[in-house]
Short mmCIF file of C-alpha atoms in Angstrom, two decimals:
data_model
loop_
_atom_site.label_atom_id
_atom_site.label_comp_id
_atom_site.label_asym_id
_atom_site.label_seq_id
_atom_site.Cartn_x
_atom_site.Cartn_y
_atom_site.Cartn_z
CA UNK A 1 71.97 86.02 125.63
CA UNK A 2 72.27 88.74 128.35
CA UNK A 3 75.56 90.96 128.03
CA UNK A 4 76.87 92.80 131.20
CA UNK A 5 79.62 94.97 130.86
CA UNK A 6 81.30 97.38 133.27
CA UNK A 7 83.52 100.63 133.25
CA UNK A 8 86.21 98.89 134.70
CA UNK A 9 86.19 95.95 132.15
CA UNK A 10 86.43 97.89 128.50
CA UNK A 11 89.01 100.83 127.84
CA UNK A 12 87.76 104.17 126.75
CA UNK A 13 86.83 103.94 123.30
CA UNK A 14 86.58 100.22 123.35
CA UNK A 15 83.22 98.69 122.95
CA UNK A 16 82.09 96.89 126.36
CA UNK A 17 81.81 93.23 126.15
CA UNK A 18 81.86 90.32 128.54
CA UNK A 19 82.28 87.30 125.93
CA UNK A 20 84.96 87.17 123.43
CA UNK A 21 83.46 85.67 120.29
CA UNK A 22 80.80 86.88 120.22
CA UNK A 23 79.99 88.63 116.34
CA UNK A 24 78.48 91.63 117.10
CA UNK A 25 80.10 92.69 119.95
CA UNK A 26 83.18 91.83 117.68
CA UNK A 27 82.43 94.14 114.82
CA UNK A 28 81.61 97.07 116.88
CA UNK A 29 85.12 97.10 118.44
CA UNK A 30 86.40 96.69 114.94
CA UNK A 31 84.56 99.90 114.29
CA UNK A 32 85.63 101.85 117.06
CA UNK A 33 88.99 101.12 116.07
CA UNK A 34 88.61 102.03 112.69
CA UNK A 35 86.62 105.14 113.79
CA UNK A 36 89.40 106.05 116.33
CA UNK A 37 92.11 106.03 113.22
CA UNK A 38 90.01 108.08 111.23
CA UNK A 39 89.05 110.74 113.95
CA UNK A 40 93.21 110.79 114.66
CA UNK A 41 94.31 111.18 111.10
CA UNK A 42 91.84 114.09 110.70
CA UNK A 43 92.73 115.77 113.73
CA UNK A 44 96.57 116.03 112.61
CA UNK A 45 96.44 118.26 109.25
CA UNK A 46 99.90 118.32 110.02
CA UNK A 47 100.27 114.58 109.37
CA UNK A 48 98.51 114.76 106.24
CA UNK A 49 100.75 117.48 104.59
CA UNK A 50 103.95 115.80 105.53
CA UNK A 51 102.72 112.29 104.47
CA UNK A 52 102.45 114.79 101.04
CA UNK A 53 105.90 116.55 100.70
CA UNK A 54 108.49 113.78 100.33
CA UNK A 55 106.00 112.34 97.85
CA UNK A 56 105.92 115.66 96.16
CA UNK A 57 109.96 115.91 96.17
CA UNK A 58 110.12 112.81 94.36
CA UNK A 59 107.64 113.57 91.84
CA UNK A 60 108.65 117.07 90.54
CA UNK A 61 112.15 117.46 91.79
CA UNK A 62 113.57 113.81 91.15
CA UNK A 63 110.66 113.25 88.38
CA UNK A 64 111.53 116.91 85.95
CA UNK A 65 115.82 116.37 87.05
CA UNK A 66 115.53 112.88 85.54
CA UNK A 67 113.47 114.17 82.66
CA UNK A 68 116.47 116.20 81.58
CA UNK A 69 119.45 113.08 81.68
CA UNK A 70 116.40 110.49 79.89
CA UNK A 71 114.40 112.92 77.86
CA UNK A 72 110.97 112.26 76.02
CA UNK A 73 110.35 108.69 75.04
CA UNK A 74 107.77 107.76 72.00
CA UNK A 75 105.91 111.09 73.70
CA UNK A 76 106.37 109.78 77.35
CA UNK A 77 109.00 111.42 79.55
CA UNK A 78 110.24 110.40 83.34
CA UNK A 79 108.39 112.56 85.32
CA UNK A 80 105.43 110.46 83.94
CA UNK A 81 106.58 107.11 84.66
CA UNK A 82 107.72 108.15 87.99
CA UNK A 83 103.97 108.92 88.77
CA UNK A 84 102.27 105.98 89.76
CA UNK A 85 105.44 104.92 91.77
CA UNK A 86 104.88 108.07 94.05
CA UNK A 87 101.11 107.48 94.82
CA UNK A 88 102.58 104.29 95.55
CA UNK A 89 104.71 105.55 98.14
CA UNK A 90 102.61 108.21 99.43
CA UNK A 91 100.01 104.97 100.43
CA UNK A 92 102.87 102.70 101.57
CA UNK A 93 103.96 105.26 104.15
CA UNK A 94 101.12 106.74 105.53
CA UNK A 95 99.96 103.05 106.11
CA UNK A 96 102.88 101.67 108.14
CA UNK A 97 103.72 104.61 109.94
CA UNK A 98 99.74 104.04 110.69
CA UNK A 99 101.08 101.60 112.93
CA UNK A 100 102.65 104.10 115.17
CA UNK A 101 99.78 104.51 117.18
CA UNK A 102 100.23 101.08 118.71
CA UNK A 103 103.49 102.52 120.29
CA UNK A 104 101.88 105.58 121.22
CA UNK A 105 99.12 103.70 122.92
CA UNK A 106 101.46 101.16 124.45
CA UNK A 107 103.69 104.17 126.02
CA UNK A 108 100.41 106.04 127.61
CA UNK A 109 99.10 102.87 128.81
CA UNK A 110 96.22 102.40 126.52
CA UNK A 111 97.25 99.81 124.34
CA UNK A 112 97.26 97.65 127.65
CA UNK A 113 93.48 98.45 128.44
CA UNK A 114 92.99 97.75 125.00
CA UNK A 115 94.69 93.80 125.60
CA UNK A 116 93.00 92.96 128.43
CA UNK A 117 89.35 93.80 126.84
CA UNK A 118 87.32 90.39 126.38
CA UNK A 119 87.81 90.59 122.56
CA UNK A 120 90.08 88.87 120.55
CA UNK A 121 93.60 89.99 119.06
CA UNK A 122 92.37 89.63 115.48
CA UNK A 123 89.52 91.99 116.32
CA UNK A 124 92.09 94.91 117.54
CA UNK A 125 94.63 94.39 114.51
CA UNK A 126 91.25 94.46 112.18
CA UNK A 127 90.33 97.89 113.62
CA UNK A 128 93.61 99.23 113.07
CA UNK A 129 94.11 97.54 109.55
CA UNK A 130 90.67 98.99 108.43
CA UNK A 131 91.95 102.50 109.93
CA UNK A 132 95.09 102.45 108.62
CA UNK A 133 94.31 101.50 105.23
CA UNK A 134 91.19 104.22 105.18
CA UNK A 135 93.72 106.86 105.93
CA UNK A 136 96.33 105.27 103.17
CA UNK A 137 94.04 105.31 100.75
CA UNK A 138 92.46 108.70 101.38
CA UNK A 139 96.24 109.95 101.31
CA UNK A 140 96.69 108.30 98.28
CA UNK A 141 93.74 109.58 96.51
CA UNK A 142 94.88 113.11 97.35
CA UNK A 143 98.13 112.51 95.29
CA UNK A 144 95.66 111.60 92.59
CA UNK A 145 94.90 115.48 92.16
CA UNK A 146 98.32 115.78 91.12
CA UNK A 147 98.22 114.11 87.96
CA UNK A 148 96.81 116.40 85.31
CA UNK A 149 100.11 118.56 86.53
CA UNK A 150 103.01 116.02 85.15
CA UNK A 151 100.39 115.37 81.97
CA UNK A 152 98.61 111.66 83.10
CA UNK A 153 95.02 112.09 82.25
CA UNK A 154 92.56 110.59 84.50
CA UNK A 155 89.07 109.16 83.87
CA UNK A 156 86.45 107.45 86.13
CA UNK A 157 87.55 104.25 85.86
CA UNK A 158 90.86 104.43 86.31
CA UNK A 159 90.34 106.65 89.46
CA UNK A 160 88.15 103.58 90.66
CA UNK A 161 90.88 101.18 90.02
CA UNK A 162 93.40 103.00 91.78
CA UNK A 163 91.22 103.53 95.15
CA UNK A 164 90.91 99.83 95.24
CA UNK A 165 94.42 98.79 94.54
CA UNK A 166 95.75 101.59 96.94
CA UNK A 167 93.20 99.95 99.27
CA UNK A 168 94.75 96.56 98.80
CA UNK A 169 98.46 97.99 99.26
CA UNK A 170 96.99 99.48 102.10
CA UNK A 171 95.76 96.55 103.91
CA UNK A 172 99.21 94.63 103.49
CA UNK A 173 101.38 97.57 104.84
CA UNK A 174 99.31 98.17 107.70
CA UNK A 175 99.64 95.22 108.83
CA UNK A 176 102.76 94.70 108.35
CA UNK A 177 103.78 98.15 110.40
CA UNK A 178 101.27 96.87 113.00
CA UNK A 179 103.59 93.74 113.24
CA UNK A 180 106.35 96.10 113.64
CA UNK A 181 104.72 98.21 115.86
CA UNK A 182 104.39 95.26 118.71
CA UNK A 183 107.77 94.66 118.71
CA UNK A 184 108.58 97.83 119.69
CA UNK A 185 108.23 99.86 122.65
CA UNK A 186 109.45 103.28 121.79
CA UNK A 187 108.30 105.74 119.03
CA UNK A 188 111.89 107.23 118.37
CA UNK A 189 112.83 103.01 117.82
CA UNK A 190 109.72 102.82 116.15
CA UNK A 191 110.77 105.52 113.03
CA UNK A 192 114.00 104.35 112.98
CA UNK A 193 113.39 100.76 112.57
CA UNK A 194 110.72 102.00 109.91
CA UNK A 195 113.09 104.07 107.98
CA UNK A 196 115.48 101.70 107.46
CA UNK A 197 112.56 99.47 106.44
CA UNK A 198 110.72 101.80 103.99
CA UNK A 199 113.24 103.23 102.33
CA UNK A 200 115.50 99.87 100.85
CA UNK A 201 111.99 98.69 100.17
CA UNK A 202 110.69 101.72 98.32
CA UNK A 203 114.29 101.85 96.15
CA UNK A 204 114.14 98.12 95.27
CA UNK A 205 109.98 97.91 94.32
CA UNK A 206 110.22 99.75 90.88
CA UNK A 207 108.79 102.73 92.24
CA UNK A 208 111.47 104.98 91.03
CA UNK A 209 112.73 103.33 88.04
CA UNK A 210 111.99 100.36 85.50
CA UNK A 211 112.74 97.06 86.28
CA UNK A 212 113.59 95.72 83.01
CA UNK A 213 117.32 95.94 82.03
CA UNK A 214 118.73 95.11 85.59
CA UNK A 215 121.96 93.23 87.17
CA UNK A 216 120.54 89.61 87.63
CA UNK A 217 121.58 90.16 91.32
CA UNK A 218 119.42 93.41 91.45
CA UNK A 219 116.42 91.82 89.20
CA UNK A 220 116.91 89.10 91.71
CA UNK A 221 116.11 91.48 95.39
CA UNK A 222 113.13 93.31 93.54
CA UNK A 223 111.15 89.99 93.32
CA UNK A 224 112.12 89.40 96.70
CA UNK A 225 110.08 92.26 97.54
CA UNK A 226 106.49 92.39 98.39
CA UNK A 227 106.16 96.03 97.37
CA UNK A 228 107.38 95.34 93.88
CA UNK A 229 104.07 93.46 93.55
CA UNK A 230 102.64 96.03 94.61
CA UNK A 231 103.61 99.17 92.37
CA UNK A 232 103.25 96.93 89.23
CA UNK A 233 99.50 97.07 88.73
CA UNK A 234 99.43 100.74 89.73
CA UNK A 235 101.88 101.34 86.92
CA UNK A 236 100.25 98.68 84.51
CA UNK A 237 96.52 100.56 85.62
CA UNK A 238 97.42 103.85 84.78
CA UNK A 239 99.80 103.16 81.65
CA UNK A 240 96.87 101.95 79.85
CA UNK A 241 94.77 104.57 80.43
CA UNK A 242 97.23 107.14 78.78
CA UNK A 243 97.40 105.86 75.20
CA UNK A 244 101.50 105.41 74.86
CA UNK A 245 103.56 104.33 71.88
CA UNK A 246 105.40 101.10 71.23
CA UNK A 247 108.49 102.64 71.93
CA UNK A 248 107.31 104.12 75.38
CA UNK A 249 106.19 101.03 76.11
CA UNK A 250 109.30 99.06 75.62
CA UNK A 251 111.40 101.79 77.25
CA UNK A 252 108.84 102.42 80.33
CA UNK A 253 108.71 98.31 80.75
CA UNK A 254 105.65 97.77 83.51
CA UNK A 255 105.15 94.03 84.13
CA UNK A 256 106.98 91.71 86.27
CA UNK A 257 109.39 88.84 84.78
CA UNK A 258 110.00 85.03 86.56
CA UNK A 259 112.64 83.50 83.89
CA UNK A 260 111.27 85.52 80.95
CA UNK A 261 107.64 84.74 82.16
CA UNK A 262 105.58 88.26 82.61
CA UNK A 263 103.05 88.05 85.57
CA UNK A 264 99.55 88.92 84.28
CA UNK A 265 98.01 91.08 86.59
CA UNK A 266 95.22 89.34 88.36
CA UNK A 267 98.81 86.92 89.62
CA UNK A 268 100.36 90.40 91.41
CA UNK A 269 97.23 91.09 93.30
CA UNK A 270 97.10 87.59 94.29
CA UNK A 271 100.70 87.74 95.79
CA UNK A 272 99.55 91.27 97.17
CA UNK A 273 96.31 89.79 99.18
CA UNK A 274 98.60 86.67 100.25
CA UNK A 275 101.41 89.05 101.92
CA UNK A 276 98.64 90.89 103.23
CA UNK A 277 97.18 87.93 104.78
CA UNK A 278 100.70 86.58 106.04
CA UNK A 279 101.43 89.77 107.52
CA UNK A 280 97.96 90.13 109.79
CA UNK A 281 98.83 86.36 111.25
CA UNK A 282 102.07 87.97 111.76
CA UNK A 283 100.41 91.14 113.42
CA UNK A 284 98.35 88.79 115.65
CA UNK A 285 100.98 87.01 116.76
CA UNK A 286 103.08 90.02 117.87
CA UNK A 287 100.26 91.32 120.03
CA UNK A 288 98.97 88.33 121.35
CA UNK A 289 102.58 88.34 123.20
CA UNK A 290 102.65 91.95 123.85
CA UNK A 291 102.35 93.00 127.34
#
């Protein structure tokens, strides 16, 4: 199969292809995109060390203040529950405001070059998924450092298991911002619309406190939320690696309850993989009628 590409067909950056379909030709825009994420992220050290501070607010400021009102637990205190919640967040952030490149791009013109390329929409929202969740999940793993300082002792394992869950929360909010992202044609919309996004969803995941002992109405909006599936195994992941009591454990609840049913873990990631796959239809959708 001969493949002649031109210049004027393919946006910088964008591999040059003539067919859409075709595999190869495919992948390598899927690793441009990816690439072009990375290379960005890297570029901005600013970006990286305020995708860090709120995370770090939360963790010693909210973490040792609520420490002092709930006090040590069976050995276990706050700051240590609140942990895993704040990797949580420092993932879910960096990977939907990921997305904010595809405003940036649509406002310098780029993200129109990018459309009209002979490859198809999955392909683009691929690249940036793979990007976005690469950067997540290196921010993510950062926070990780962190932990030996509010007393949660790591080991190989568990540093495994997180990478690949914060990979997996990753994907899902990427895609999801990238959905947002089409809609929107402004980067000052853009953060606002995200903001008032993140935030309810970060407050009503479990992230900041347990979800056991709630108003039924409360209990009810947390399993609404796809975050809240989300948070659970990081929790559940790192909980068992730390050796607590029976009476930290009852205080510092972890799993999910449907009607007095606790979701085993291998059902959360399930739910996680299926928003993530709802979500990337979604983002396909909203820049297949983009432009």
């Amino acid at each position: 199969m001969t493949t002649i590409a031109t210049a004027k067909q393919s946006p910088p950056g964008i591999a040059p292809v003539t067919q859409r379909g075709g595999t190869i030709a495919e992948l390598r825009v899927v690793g441009m995109v990816w690439e072009r994420e990375l290379i960005r992220y890297i570029r901005t050290r600013t970006r990286i060390l305020s995708g860090l501070i709120q995370p770090v607010l939360f963790l010693f400021v909210l973490g040792y203040g609520m420490s002092g009102l709930v006090g040590t637990i069976g050995g276990f205190n706050f700051h240590q529950f609140v942990y895993p919640g704040v990797v949580a967040m420092s993932v879910v952030m960096t990977a939907m405001f990921s997305a904010l490149s595809i405003v940036w791009d649509r406002e310098f013109g780029f993200l129109r070059e990018m459309l009209i390329a002979p490859v198809q929409r999955s392909t683009l929202v691929l690249g940036k998924m793979f990007g976005g969740a690469t950067v997540a999940a290196m921010q993510g793993t950062i926070m990780l450092a962190l932990a030996p300082l509010v007393g949660i002792h790591l080991t190989p394992l568990l540093v495994v298991q997180m990478i690949c869950l914060e990979l997996l929360m990753a994907v899902a909010m990427t895609t999801f911002g990238v959905f947002v992202a089409s809609r929107i044609s402004k980067m000052e919309s853009f953060q606002v619309v995200m903001q008032m996004l993140l935030m309810p969803m970060l407050f009503l995941s479990g992230a900041l406190f347990p979800l056991n002992g709630l108003p039924s109405w409360l209990a009810f909006i947390t399993r609404l939320n796809p975050l809240t599936y989300a948070i659970a195994p990081f929790r559940q992941v790192i909980f068992e690696a730390q050796h607590m009591s029976t009476i930290a454990r009852a205080h510092f609840s972890t799993g999910i309850t449907w009607f007095g049913w606790t979701l085993p873990l291998w059902s959360e990631l399930l739910m996680v993989a299926g928003f993530a796959v709802i979500f990337f239809v979604l983002a396909v959708g909203g820049l297949s009628k983009t432009e």
